[in-house]
mmCIF file of C-alpha atoms in Angstrom:
data_model
loop_
_atom_site.group_PDB
_atom_site.id
_atom_site.type_symbol
_atom_site.label_atom_id
_atom_site.label_comp_id
_atom_site.label_asym_id
_atom_site.label_seq_id
_atom_site.Cartn_x
_atom_site.Cartn_y
_atom_site.Cartn_z
ATOM 1 C CA UNK A 1 -41.204 19.177 47.973
ATOM 2 C CA UNK A 2 -44.115 20.675 45.782
ATOM 3 C CA UNK A 3 -43.517 21.362 42.031
ATOM 4 C CA UNK A 4 -45.360 22.547 39.036
ATOM 5 C CA UNK A 5 -47.041 19.040 38.758
ATOM 6 C CA UNK A 6 -48.241 18.546 42.380
ATOM 7 C CA UNK A 7 -51.944 18.809 42.923
ATOM 8 C CA UNK A 8 -53.203 21.815 44.805
ATOM 9 C CA UNK A 9 -56.263 21.706 47.003
ATOM 10 C CA UNK A 10 -58.029 24.750 48.438
ATOM 11 C CA UNK A 11 -61.504 24.396 50.004
ATOM 12 C CA UNK A 12 -63.383 22.267 47.465
ATOM 13 C CA UNK A 13 -61.148 23.263 44.790
ATOM 14 C CA UNK A 14 -58.824 20.446 43.448
ATOM 15 C CA UNK A 15 -56.435 20.883 40.603
ATOM 16 C CA UNK A 16 -54.358 18.410 39.132
ATOM 17 C CA UNK A 17 -51.212 20.847 38.841
ATOM 18 C CA UNK A 18 -50.074 24.261 39.269
ATOM 19 C CA UNK A 19 -50.606 25.508 36.003
ATOM 20 C CA UNK A 20 -53.248 28.318 35.447
ATOM 21 C CA UNK A 21 -54.341 30.024 32.207
ATOM 22 C CA UNK A 22 -54.714 33.692 33.368
ATOM 23 C CA UNK A 23 -57.629 35.824 32.261
ATOM 24 C CA UNK A 24 -56.944 37.323 28.671
ATOM 25 C CA UNK A 25 -59.337 39.527 26.986
ATOM 26 C CA UNK A 26 -59.915 38.058 23.476
ATOM 27 C CA UNK A 27 -61.955 41.362 22.469
ATOM 28 C CA UNK A 28 -63.865 38.760 20.199
ATOM 29 C CA UNK A 29 -67.558 39.225 20.994
ATOM 30 C CA UNK A 30 -68.438 40.045 17.299
ATOM 31 C CA UNK A 31 -72.136 40.894 17.960
ATOM 32 C CA UNK A 32 -71.293 43.211 21.250
ATOM 33 C CA UNK A 33 -73.919 41.432 23.117
ATOM 34 C CA UNK A 34 -71.527 40.020 25.671
ATOM 35 C CA UNK A 35 -72.469 36.432 24.669
ATOM 36 C CA UNK A 36 -69.383 33.891 24.394
ATOM 37 C CA UNK A 37 -68.915 32.679 20.905
ATOM 38 C CA UNK A 38 -67.313 29.649 19.182
ATOM 39 C CA UNK A 39 -63.907 31.391 19.459
ATOM 40 C CA UNK A 40 -63.976 31.687 23.210
ATOM 41 C CA UNK A 41 -65.345 27.952 23.184
ATOM 42 C CA UNK A 42 -62.359 26.662 21.012
ATOM 43 C CA UNK A 43 -59.789 29.298 22.717
ATOM 44 C CA UNK A 44 -60.651 27.770 26.225
ATOM 45 C CA UNK A 45 -61.463 24.323 25.599
ATOM 46 C CA UNK A 46 -57.918 23.684 23.987
ATOM 47 C CA UNK A 47 -55.891 24.943 26.637
ATOM 48 C CA UNK A 48 -57.828 22.130 28.730
ATOM 49 C CA UNK A 49 -57.028 19.821 26.414
ATOM 50 C CA UNK A 50 -53.511 20.920 26.573
ATOM 51 C CA UNK A 51 -53.310 20.215 30.406
ATOM 52 C CA UNK A 52 -53.822 23.261 32.340
ATOM 53 C CA UNK A 53 -55.058 22.642 35.654
ATOM 54 C CA UNK A 54 -56.965 25.933 36.153
ATOM 55 C CA UNK A 55 -58.598 28.146 33.385
ATOM 56 C CA UNK A 56 -59.903 31.545 34.229
ATOM 57 C CA UNK A 57 -61.971 33.084 31.609
ATOM 58 C CA UNK A 58 -60.931 36.400 30.835
ATOM 59 C CA UNK A 59 -62.413 39.932 32.259
ATOM 60 C CA UNK A 60 -66.090 39.453 32.176
ATOM 61 C CA UNK A 61 -68.247 42.611 32.902
ATOM 62 C CA UNK A 62 -71.391 43.231 35.329
ATOM 63 C CA UNK A 63 -72.808 45.952 32.974
ATOM 64 C CA UNK A 64 -72.543 47.109 29.386
ATOM 65 C CA UNK A 65 -70.605 50.082 30.038
ATOM 66 C CA UNK A 66 -68.308 48.141 32.207
ATOM 67 C CA UNK A 67 -66.552 46.672 29.457
ATOM 68 C CA UNK A 68 -63.279 47.981 28.314
ATOM 69 C CA UNK A 69 -64.657 47.631 24.779
ATOM 70 C CA UNK A 70 -67.908 46.475 23.271
ATOM 71 C CA UNK A 71 -66.101 43.058 22.230
ATOM 72 C CA UNK A 72 -65.744 42.030 25.789
ATOM 73 C CA UNK A 73 -67.636 38.912 27.630
ATOM 74 C CA UNK A 74 -70.413 40.070 29.978
ATOM 75 C CA UNK A 75 -72.393 38.665 32.750
ATOM 76 C CA UNK A 76 -74.980 41.499 33.466
ATOM 77 C CA UNK A 77 -77.866 39.056 31.692
ATOM 78 C CA UNK A 78 -79.251 35.314 32.248
ATOM 79 C CA UNK A 79 -78.789 35.099 28.454
ATOM 80 C CA UNK A 80 -74.862 35.088 29.253
ATOM 81 C CA UNK A 81 -75.249 31.955 31.301
ATOM 82 C CA UNK A 82 -75.444 28.964 28.744
ATOM 83 C CA UNK A 83 -72.576 30.026 26.385
ATOM 84 C CA UNK A 84 -70.487 29.975 29.243
ATOM 85 C CA UNK A 85 -71.641 26.882 30.847
ATOM 86 C CA UNK A 86 -70.795 25.048 27.460
ATOM 87 C CA UNK A 87 -67.173 26.413 27.805
ATOM 88 C CA UNK A 88 -67.040 25.257 31.506
ATOM 89 C CA UNK A 89 -68.524 21.754 30.655
ATOM 90 C CA UNK A 90 -66.315 21.024 27.866
ATOM 91 C CA UNK A 91 -63.047 21.983 29.999
ATOM 92 C CA UNK A 92 -64.318 19.675 32.701
ATOM 93 C CA UNK A 93 -64.447 16.988 30.282
ATOM 94 C CA UNK A 94 -60.619 17.188 29.857
ATOM 95 C CA UNK A 95 -59.736 17.522 33.545
ATOM 96 C CA UNK A 96 -59.464 21.047 33.713
ATOM 97 C CA UNK A 97 -61.270 23.663 36.655
ATOM 98 C CA UNK A 98 -62.707 26.605 35.267
ATOM 99 C CA UNK A 99 -62.746 30.230 36.812
ATOM 100 C CA UNK A 100 -64.178 33.262 35.719
ATOM 101 C CA UNK A 101 -62.836 37.026 36.508
ATOM 102 C CA UNK A 102 -65.772 39.166 37.214
ATOM 103 C CA UNK A 103 -65.257 43.179 36.720
ATOM 104 C CA UNK A 104 -65.860 46.349 35.861
ATOM 105 C CA UNK A 105 -63.662 48.640 33.536
ATOM 106 C CA UNK A 106 -64.549 51.673 35.343
ATOM 107 C CA UNK A 107 -62.749 54.743 33.681
ATOM 108 C CA UNK A 108 -61.232 52.271 31.293
ATOM 109 C CA UNK A 109 -64.387 51.537 29.558
ATOM 110 C CA UNK A 110 -63.305 52.865 26.311
ATOM 111 C CA UNK A 111 -66.453 52.387 24.251
ATOM 112 C CA UNK A 112 -68.661 53.794 27.005
ATOM 113 C CA UNK A 113 -70.323 57.241 26.003
ATOM 114 C CA UNK A 114 -69.235 58.711 29.421
ATOM 115 C CA UNK A 115 -67.348 56.120 31.742
ATOM 116 C CA UNK A 116 -68.296 56.026 35.338
ATOM 117 C CA UNK A 117 -65.362 56.192 38.129
ATOM 118 C CA UNK A 118 -64.964 56.851 41.866
ATOM 119 C CA UNK A 119 -63.898 60.266 40.740
ATOM 120 C CA UNK A 120 -64.205 62.371 37.495
ATOM 121 C CA UNK A 121 -60.460 61.944 36.656
ATOM 122 C CA UNK A 122 -59.496 60.602 33.445
ATOM 123 C CA UNK A 123 -57.320 57.737 32.897
ATOM 124 C CA UNK A 124 -54.904 59.616 30.512
ATOM 125 C CA UNK A 125 -54.555 63.133 28.597
ATOM 126 C CA UNK A 126 -56.577 61.471 25.548
ATOM 127 C CA UNK A 127 -58.890 59.091 27.672
ATOM 128 C CA UNK A 128 -62.618 60.293 28.558
ATOM 129 C CA UNK A 129 -63.313 62.214 31.676
ATOM 130 C CA UNK A 130 -65.346 59.626 33.653
ATOM 131 C CA UNK A 131 -68.682 60.830 35.687
ATOM 132 C CA UNK A 132 -68.073 60.531 39.263
ATOM 133 C CA UNK A 133 -70.520 57.973 40.598
ATOM 134 C CA UNK A 134 -73.143 58.613 43.422
ATOM 135 C CA UNK A 135 -72.957 56.941 46.556
ATOM 136 C CA UNK A 136 -76.405 55.016 45.481
ATOM 137 C CA UNK A 137 -74.978 53.799 42.234
ATOM 138 C CA UNK A 138 -71.665 52.447 43.992
ATOM 139 C CA UNK A 139 -74.085 50.399 45.921
ATOM 140 C CA UNK A 140 -76.112 49.268 43.074
ATOM 141 C CA UNK A 141 -72.850 48.625 41.504
ATOM 142 C CA UNK A 142 -72.114 46.134 44.167
ATOM 143 C CA UNK A 143 -75.496 44.105 43.719
ATOM 144 C CA UNK A 144 -74.553 44.055 39.804
ATOM 145 C CA UNK A 145 -71.246 42.147 41.026
ATOM 146 C CA UNK A 146 -73.423 40.259 43.112
ATOM 147 C CA UNK A 147 -75.743 39.129 40.361
ATOM 148 C CA UNK A 148 -72.749 38.638 37.926
ATOM 149 C CA UNK A 149 -71.300 36.006 40.384
ATOM 150 C CA UNK A 150 -74.472 34.276 41.043
ATOM 151 C CA UNK A 151 -74.918 33.983 37.107
ATOM 152 C CA UNK A 152 -71.377 32.573 37.018
ATOM 153 C CA UNK A 153 -72.176 30.034 39.454
ATOM 154 C CA UNK A 154 -75.081 28.969 37.805
ATOM 155 C CA UNK A 155 -72.656 28.248 34.581
ATOM 156 C CA UNK A 156 -70.663 25.853 36.734
ATOM 157 C CA UNK A 157 -67.475 27.431 37.087
ATOM 158 C CA UNK A 158 -65.245 26.156 39.889
ATOM 159 C CA UNK A 159 -63.961 29.404 41.459
ATOM 160 C CA UNK A 160 -64.383 33.182 41.135
ATOM 161 C CA UNK A 161 -61.917 35.849 40.374
ATOM 162 C CA UNK A 162 -62.620 39.735 41.356
ATOM 163 C CA UNK A 163 -60.549 41.859 39.247
ATOM 164 C CA UNK A 164 -59.083 44.540 41.435
ATOM 165 C CA UNK A 165 -55.907 44.880 39.448
ATOM 166 C CA UNK A 166 -54.979 46.715 36.321
ATOM 167 C CA UNK A 167 -56.518 50.096 36.829
ATOM 168 C CA UNK A 168 -60.303 48.633 36.714
ATOM 169 C CA UNK A 169 -62.912 49.656 38.910
ATOM 170 C CA UNK A 170 -62.027 47.929 42.156
ATOM 171 C CA UNK A 171 -58.667 49.062 41.578
ATOM 172 C CA UNK A 172 -59.538 52.642 41.227
ATOM 173 C CA UNK A 173 -61.487 52.715 44.467
ATOM 174 C CA UNK A 174 -58.520 51.475 46.491
ATOM 175 C CA UNK A 175 -56.068 53.698 44.900
ATOM 176 C CA UNK A 176 -55.269 57.312 46.385
ATOM 177 C CA UNK A 177 -54.680 58.082 42.621
ATOM 178 C CA UNK A 178 -58.269 57.798 41.345
ATOM 179 C CA UNK A 179 -60.460 57.820 44.516
ATOM 180 C CA UNK A 180 -60.907 61.484 45.928
ATOM 181 C CA UNK A 181 -64.494 61.048 47.152
ATOM 182 C CA UNK A 182 -65.672 62.663 50.349
ATOM 183 C CA UNK A 183 -68.270 59.850 51.121
ATOM 184 C CA UNK A 184 -68.061 56.782 52.914
ATOM 185 C CA UNK A 185 -66.147 55.246 49.619
ATOM 186 C CA UNK A 186 -63.464 57.778 49.852
ATOM 187 C CA UNK A 187 -63.052 57.890 53.537
ATOM 188 C CA UNK A 188 -62.359 54.043 53.434
ATOM 189 C CA UNK A 189 -60.574 53.216 50.339
ATOM 190 C CA UNK A 190 -61.457 49.446 50.608
ATOM 191 C CA UNK A 191 -64.939 49.718 51.336
ATOM 192 C CA UNK A 192 -66.301 48.992 48.013
ATOM 193 C CA UNK A 193 -64.050 46.053 47.418
ATOM 194 C CA UNK A 194 -64.995 44.513 50.681
ATOM 195 C CA UNK A 195 -68.396 45.150 49.940
ATOM 196 C CA UNK A 196 -68.096 43.339 46.520
ATOM 197 C CA UNK A 197 -66.316 40.491 48.189
ATOM 198 C CA UNK A 198 -69.009 39.953 50.842
ATOM 199 C CA UNK A 199 -71.835 40.223 47.955
ATOM 200 C CA UNK A 200 -69.873 37.302 45.817
ATOM 201 C CA UNK A 201 -69.616 35.436 48.846
ATOM 202 C CA UNK A 202 -73.337 35.531 49.659
ATOM 203 C CA UNK A 203 -74.259 33.796 46.438
ATOM 204 C CA UNK A 204 -71.068 31.385 46.277
ATOM 205 C CA UNK A 205 -71.121 27.747 47.543
ATOM 206 C CA UNK A 206 -69.457 27.406 50.775
ATOM 207 C CA UNK A 207 -66.798 25.422 49.881
ATOM 208 C CA UNK A 208 -66.065 27.612 46.702
ATOM 209 C CA UNK A 209 -62.862 29.809 46.942
ATOM 210 C CA UNK A 210 -62.703 33.386 46.158
ATOM 211 C CA UNK A 211 -59.616 34.528 44.054
ATOM 212 C CA UNK A 212 -58.870 38.365 44.146
ATOM 213 C CA UNK A 213 -56.084 39.639 41.504
ATOM 214 C CA UNK A 214 -54.627 42.819 42.595
ATOM 215 C CA UNK A 215 -51.819 45.152 41.290
ATOM 216 C CA UNK A 216 -49.246 45.003 44.016
ATOM 217 C CA UNK A 217 -47.763 48.266 43.104
ATOM 218 C CA UNK A 218 -48.280 50.992 40.656
ATOM 219 C CA UNK A 219 -45.860 52.590 38.255
ATOM 220 C CA UNK A 220 -46.648 56.325 37.910
ATOM 221 C CA UNK A 221 -45.519 59.056 40.379
ATOM 222 C CA UNK A 222 -46.967 59.094 43.683
ATOM 223 C CA UNK A 223 -48.329 55.616 42.951
ATOM 224 C CA UNK A 224 -48.540 53.201 45.886
ATOM 225 C CA UNK A 225 -46.150 49.932 46.684
ATOM 226 C CA UNK A 226 -45.890 46.992 48.537
ATOM 227 C CA UNK A 227 -46.746 48.345 51.687
ATOM 228 C CA UNK A 228 -50.021 49.800 51.055
ATOM 229 C CA UNK A 229 -50.952 46.385 48.547
ATOM 230 C CA UNK A 230 -50.257 44.619 51.885
ATOM 231 C CA UNK A 231 -52.750 46.647 53.721
ATOM 232 C CA UNK A 232 -55.417 46.688 51.554
ATOM 233 C CA UNK A 233 -54.877 42.867 50.775
ATOM 234 C CA UNK A 234 -55.054 42.266 54.545
ATOM 235 C CA UNK A 235 -58.509 43.866 54.517
ATOM 236 C CA UNK A 236 -59.528 42.015 51.576
ATOM 237 C CA UNK A 237 -58.394 38.766 52.993
ATOM 238 C CA UNK A 238 -60.302 39.514 56.359
ATOM 239 C CA UNK A 239 -63.487 40.078 54.152
ATOM 240 C CA UNK A 240 -63.420 36.700 52.645
ATOM 241 C CA UNK A 241 -60.481 36.485 49.781
ATOM 242 C CA UNK A 242 -58.947 32.972 49.818
ATOM 243 C CA UNK A 243 -56.347 33.314 46.958
ATOM 244 C CA UNK A 244 -54.515 36.589 45.687
ATOM 245 C CA UNK A 245 -53.661 36.661 41.969
ATOM 246 C CA UNK A 246 -50.481 38.945 42.026
ATOM 247 C CA UNK A 247 -50.036 41.286 39.450
ATOM 248 C CA UNK A 248 -48.777 45.156 38.856
ATOM 249 C CA UNK A 249 -49.654 48.416 37.237
ATOM 250 C CA UNK A 250 -52.253 49.511 35.118
ATOM 251 C CA UNK A 251 -53.545 52.586 37.044
ATOM 252 C CA UNK A 252 -52.055 55.032 34.398
ATOM 253 C CA UNK A 253 -49.093 55.599 31.662
ATOM 254 C CA UNK A 254 -46.218 53.864 33.002
ATOM 255 C CA UNK A 255 -43.611 55.719 34.261
ATOM 256 C CA UNK A 256 -45.190 59.526 34.385
ATOM 257 C CA UNK A 257 -43.364 62.173 35.943
ATOM 258 C CA UNK A 258 -39.679 62.773 37.110
ATOM 259 C CA UNK A 259 -39.457 59.369 38.488
ATOM 260 C CA UNK A 260 -40.166 57.737 35.156
ATOM 261 C CA UNK A 261 -36.678 56.392 34.347
ATOM 262 C CA UNK A 262 -36.463 54.689 38.130
ATOM 263 C CA UNK A 263 -40.126 53.346 38.189
ATOM 264 C CA UNK A 264 -40.931 51.196 35.538
ATOM 265 C CA UNK A 265 -42.198 47.623 35.454
ATOM 266 C CA UNK A 266 -39.394 44.977 35.031
ATOM 267 C CA UNK A 267 -39.046 43.220 31.780
ATOM 268 C CA UNK A 268 -36.986 40.390 32.904
ATOM 269 C CA UNK A 269 -38.513 36.769 33.619
ATOM 270 C CA UNK A 270 -40.364 36.555 37.017
ATOM 271 C CA UNK A 271 -40.246 40.426 37.525
ATOM 272 C CA UNK A 272 -43.327 40.275 39.589
ATOM 273 C CA UNK A 273 -42.536 37.105 41.773
ATOM 274 C CA UNK A 274 -40.960 38.870 44.788
ATOM 275 C CA UNK A 275 -44.232 40.899 45.132
ATOM 276 C CA UNK A 276 -46.087 37.569 44.920
ATOM 277 C CA UNK A 277 -43.675 36.028 47.569
ATOM 278 C CA UNK A 278 -44.280 38.884 49.793
ATOM 279 C CA UNK A 279 -47.775 38.820 50.034
ATOM 280 C CA UNK A 280 -47.753 35.063 50.244
ATOM 281 C CA UNK A 281 -45.799 35.169 53.497
ATOM 282 C CA UNK A 282 -46.852 38.492 54.896
ATOM 283 C CA UNK A 283 -50.457 37.224 54.824
ATOM 284 C CA UNK A 284 -50.130 33.405 54.994
ATOM 285 C CA UNK A 285 -52.158 32.980 51.852
ATOM 286 C CA UNK A 286 -51.954 31.104 48.844
ATOM 287 C CA UNK A 287 -50.922 33.504 45.856
ATOM 288 C CA UNK A 288 -50.642 33.168 41.806
ATOM 289 C CA UNK A 289 -47.453 34.312 40.459
ATOM 290 C CA UNK A 290 -47.720 35.707 36.894
ATOM 291 C CA UNK A 291 -45.514 37.585 34.586
ATOM 292 C CA UNK A 292 -42.940 36.176 32.195
ATOM 293 C CA UNK A 293 -42.916 32.699 33.643
ATOM 294 C CA UNK A 294 -43.132 30.749 30.235
ATOM 295 C CA UNK A 295 -39.985 28.919 30.796
ATOM 296 C CA UNK A 296 -40.914 25.647 32.386
ATOM 297 C CA UNK A 297 -38.018 25.170 34.610
ATOM 298 C CA UNK A 298 -38.479 28.861 35.795
ATOM 299 C CA UNK A 299 -42.178 28.287 36.431
ATOM 300 C CA UNK A 300 -41.293 24.907 38.413
ATOM 301 C CA UNK A 301 -38.681 26.583 40.713
ATOM 302 C CA UNK A 302 -41.275 29.466 41.449
ATOM 303 C CA UNK A 303 -43.584 26.395 43.164
ATOM 304 C CA UNK A 304 -40.463 24.577 44.367
ATOM 305 C CA UNK A 305 -39.095 27.417 46.371
ATOM 306 C CA UNK A 306 -42.512 28.456 47.772
ATOM 307 C CA UNK A 307 -42.639 31.862 45.711
ATOM 308 C CA UNK A 308 -46.217 31.129 45.145
ATOM 309 C CA UNK A 309 -48.634 28.182 45.188
ATOM 310 C CA UNK A 310 -49.670 28.436 41.368
ATOM 311 C CA UNK A 311 -48.301 29.825 38.365
ATOM 312 C CA UNK A 312 -50.068 31.437 35.685
ATOM 313 C CA UNK A 313 -48.695 31.596 32.201
ATOM 314 C CA UNK A 314 -50.097 33.936 29.523
ATOM 315 C CA UNK A 315 -48.087 34.549 26.669
ATOM 316 C CA UNK A 316 -46.875 31.275 26.558
ATOM 317 C CA UNK A 317 -50.543 29.943 26.199
ATOM 318 C CA UNK A 318 -51.399 31.951 23.522
ATOM 319 C CA UNK A 319 -48.279 30.714 21.480
ATOM 320 C CA UNK A 320 -48.849 27.152 22.423
ATOM 321 C CA UNK A 321 -52.364 25.600 23.811
ATOM 322 C CA UNK A 322 -50.258 22.627 24.760
ATOM 323 C CA UNK A 323 -47.868 24.588 26.956
ATOM 324 C CA UNK A 324 -48.648 22.479 30.232
ATOM 325 C CA UNK A 325 -47.956 19.094 28.384
ATOM 326 C CA UNK A 326 -44.793 20.494 26.900
ATOM 327 C CA UNK A 327 -43.531 21.596 30.140
ATOM 328 C CA UNK A 328 -44.138 18.254 31.633
ATOM 329 C CA UNK A 329 -42.127 16.490 28.960
ATOM 330 C CA UNK A 330 -39.458 19.080 29.514
ATOM 331 C CA UNK A 331 -39.550 18.436 33.082
ATOM 332 C CA UNK A 332 -39.993 14.892 33.286
ATOM 333 C CA UNK A 333 -42.980 15.236 35.201
ATOM 334 C CA UNK A 334 -46.272 13.013 34.654
ATOM 335 C CA UNK A 335 -49.377 14.532 32.832
ATOM 336 C CA UNK A 336 -52.452 13.277 31.459
ATOM 337 C CA UNK A 337 -51.722 13.283 27.723
ATOM 338 C CA UNK A 338 -54.743 12.797 25.690
ATOM 339 C CA UNK A 339 -54.798 9.182 23.824
ATOM 340 C CA UNK A 340 -54.683 11.031 20.547
ATOM 341 C CA UNK A 341 -51.544 12.987 21.091
ATOM 342 C CA UNK A 342 -49.598 10.280 23.187
ATOM 343 C CA UNK A 343 -47.099 9.476 20.244
ATOM 344 C CA UNK A 344 -45.848 13.106 20.189
ATOM 345 C CA UNK A 345 -44.906 13.021 23.902
ATOM 346 C CA UNK A 346 -42.131 10.644 25.864
ATOM 347 C CA UNK A 347 -43.841 7.476 27.481
ATOM 348 C CA UNK A 348 -42.905 8.730 30.943
ATOM 349 C CA UNK A 349 -45.798 11.092 30.736
ATOM 350 C CA UNK A 350 -48.545 8.273 30.218
#
């Protein structure tokens, strides 16, 4: 039976366990140039030392105005490659594999003077109204994603994740709430995402898996649910996505409208796991589950019950870089504890 510390293989990606550090923005690029800093190095490498099988570097944007804030990572320039490569190389030295989340914030680009989006619909009542992208500009953005992925590959990452969740640009295109276009990208809401997938694959090694993070349901009135997300995920799988990272929400203020009290995200442990399980088994595709899975026994059960193939532990790893080693100790499983830390862990883990 599989468990949290079983190895996982997908194409050329070989993970020593099923623990994923998900992308979490650090807002720590103090020079506002998109270049990874010593903070990012310490942040990610400490989780590799701490035993995570896969570390996914935070949302990294394909153009300056595609950032949530000016303090976010970027990948629109070759100047971004070497600092990322330094992080990847160090994480590899401690046995972790590394992915990176390639993205564009679209209408959620808070520091852009005028954000861009599929349609000129603001995120919320106090948000800037974005400018609708022309058809040619949409095609140019596909190319910017391709170039971003190409730079990430040059930095040595093991896997690419495209951010199609949380109300960012790819999500904005496939959501009827934010895409009211009349051109080809409005007639087929998955077209932009599928073109980004194909462009990404054109510069990825043949054996490198492609992950897409999705919001499997929206939490505003009129938002889509699991049936719609199954449909667009099926289209993305056919285009080339190998693994889905299942989250929810981010498309607008939670619970807006008369359904507010009955349409909120759960606050209980594992509240998103049923959606991950549905997508995994309906599409016969590996999935990463996320969402309040900080308790090791619970994370282990998600794998053991075949609800997901990998488990992302976000806030737990913010609190404890060595969450994975501690989980192994609690679950009586083997983990590669660094020699320097072995006296702090049970002998069975050595």
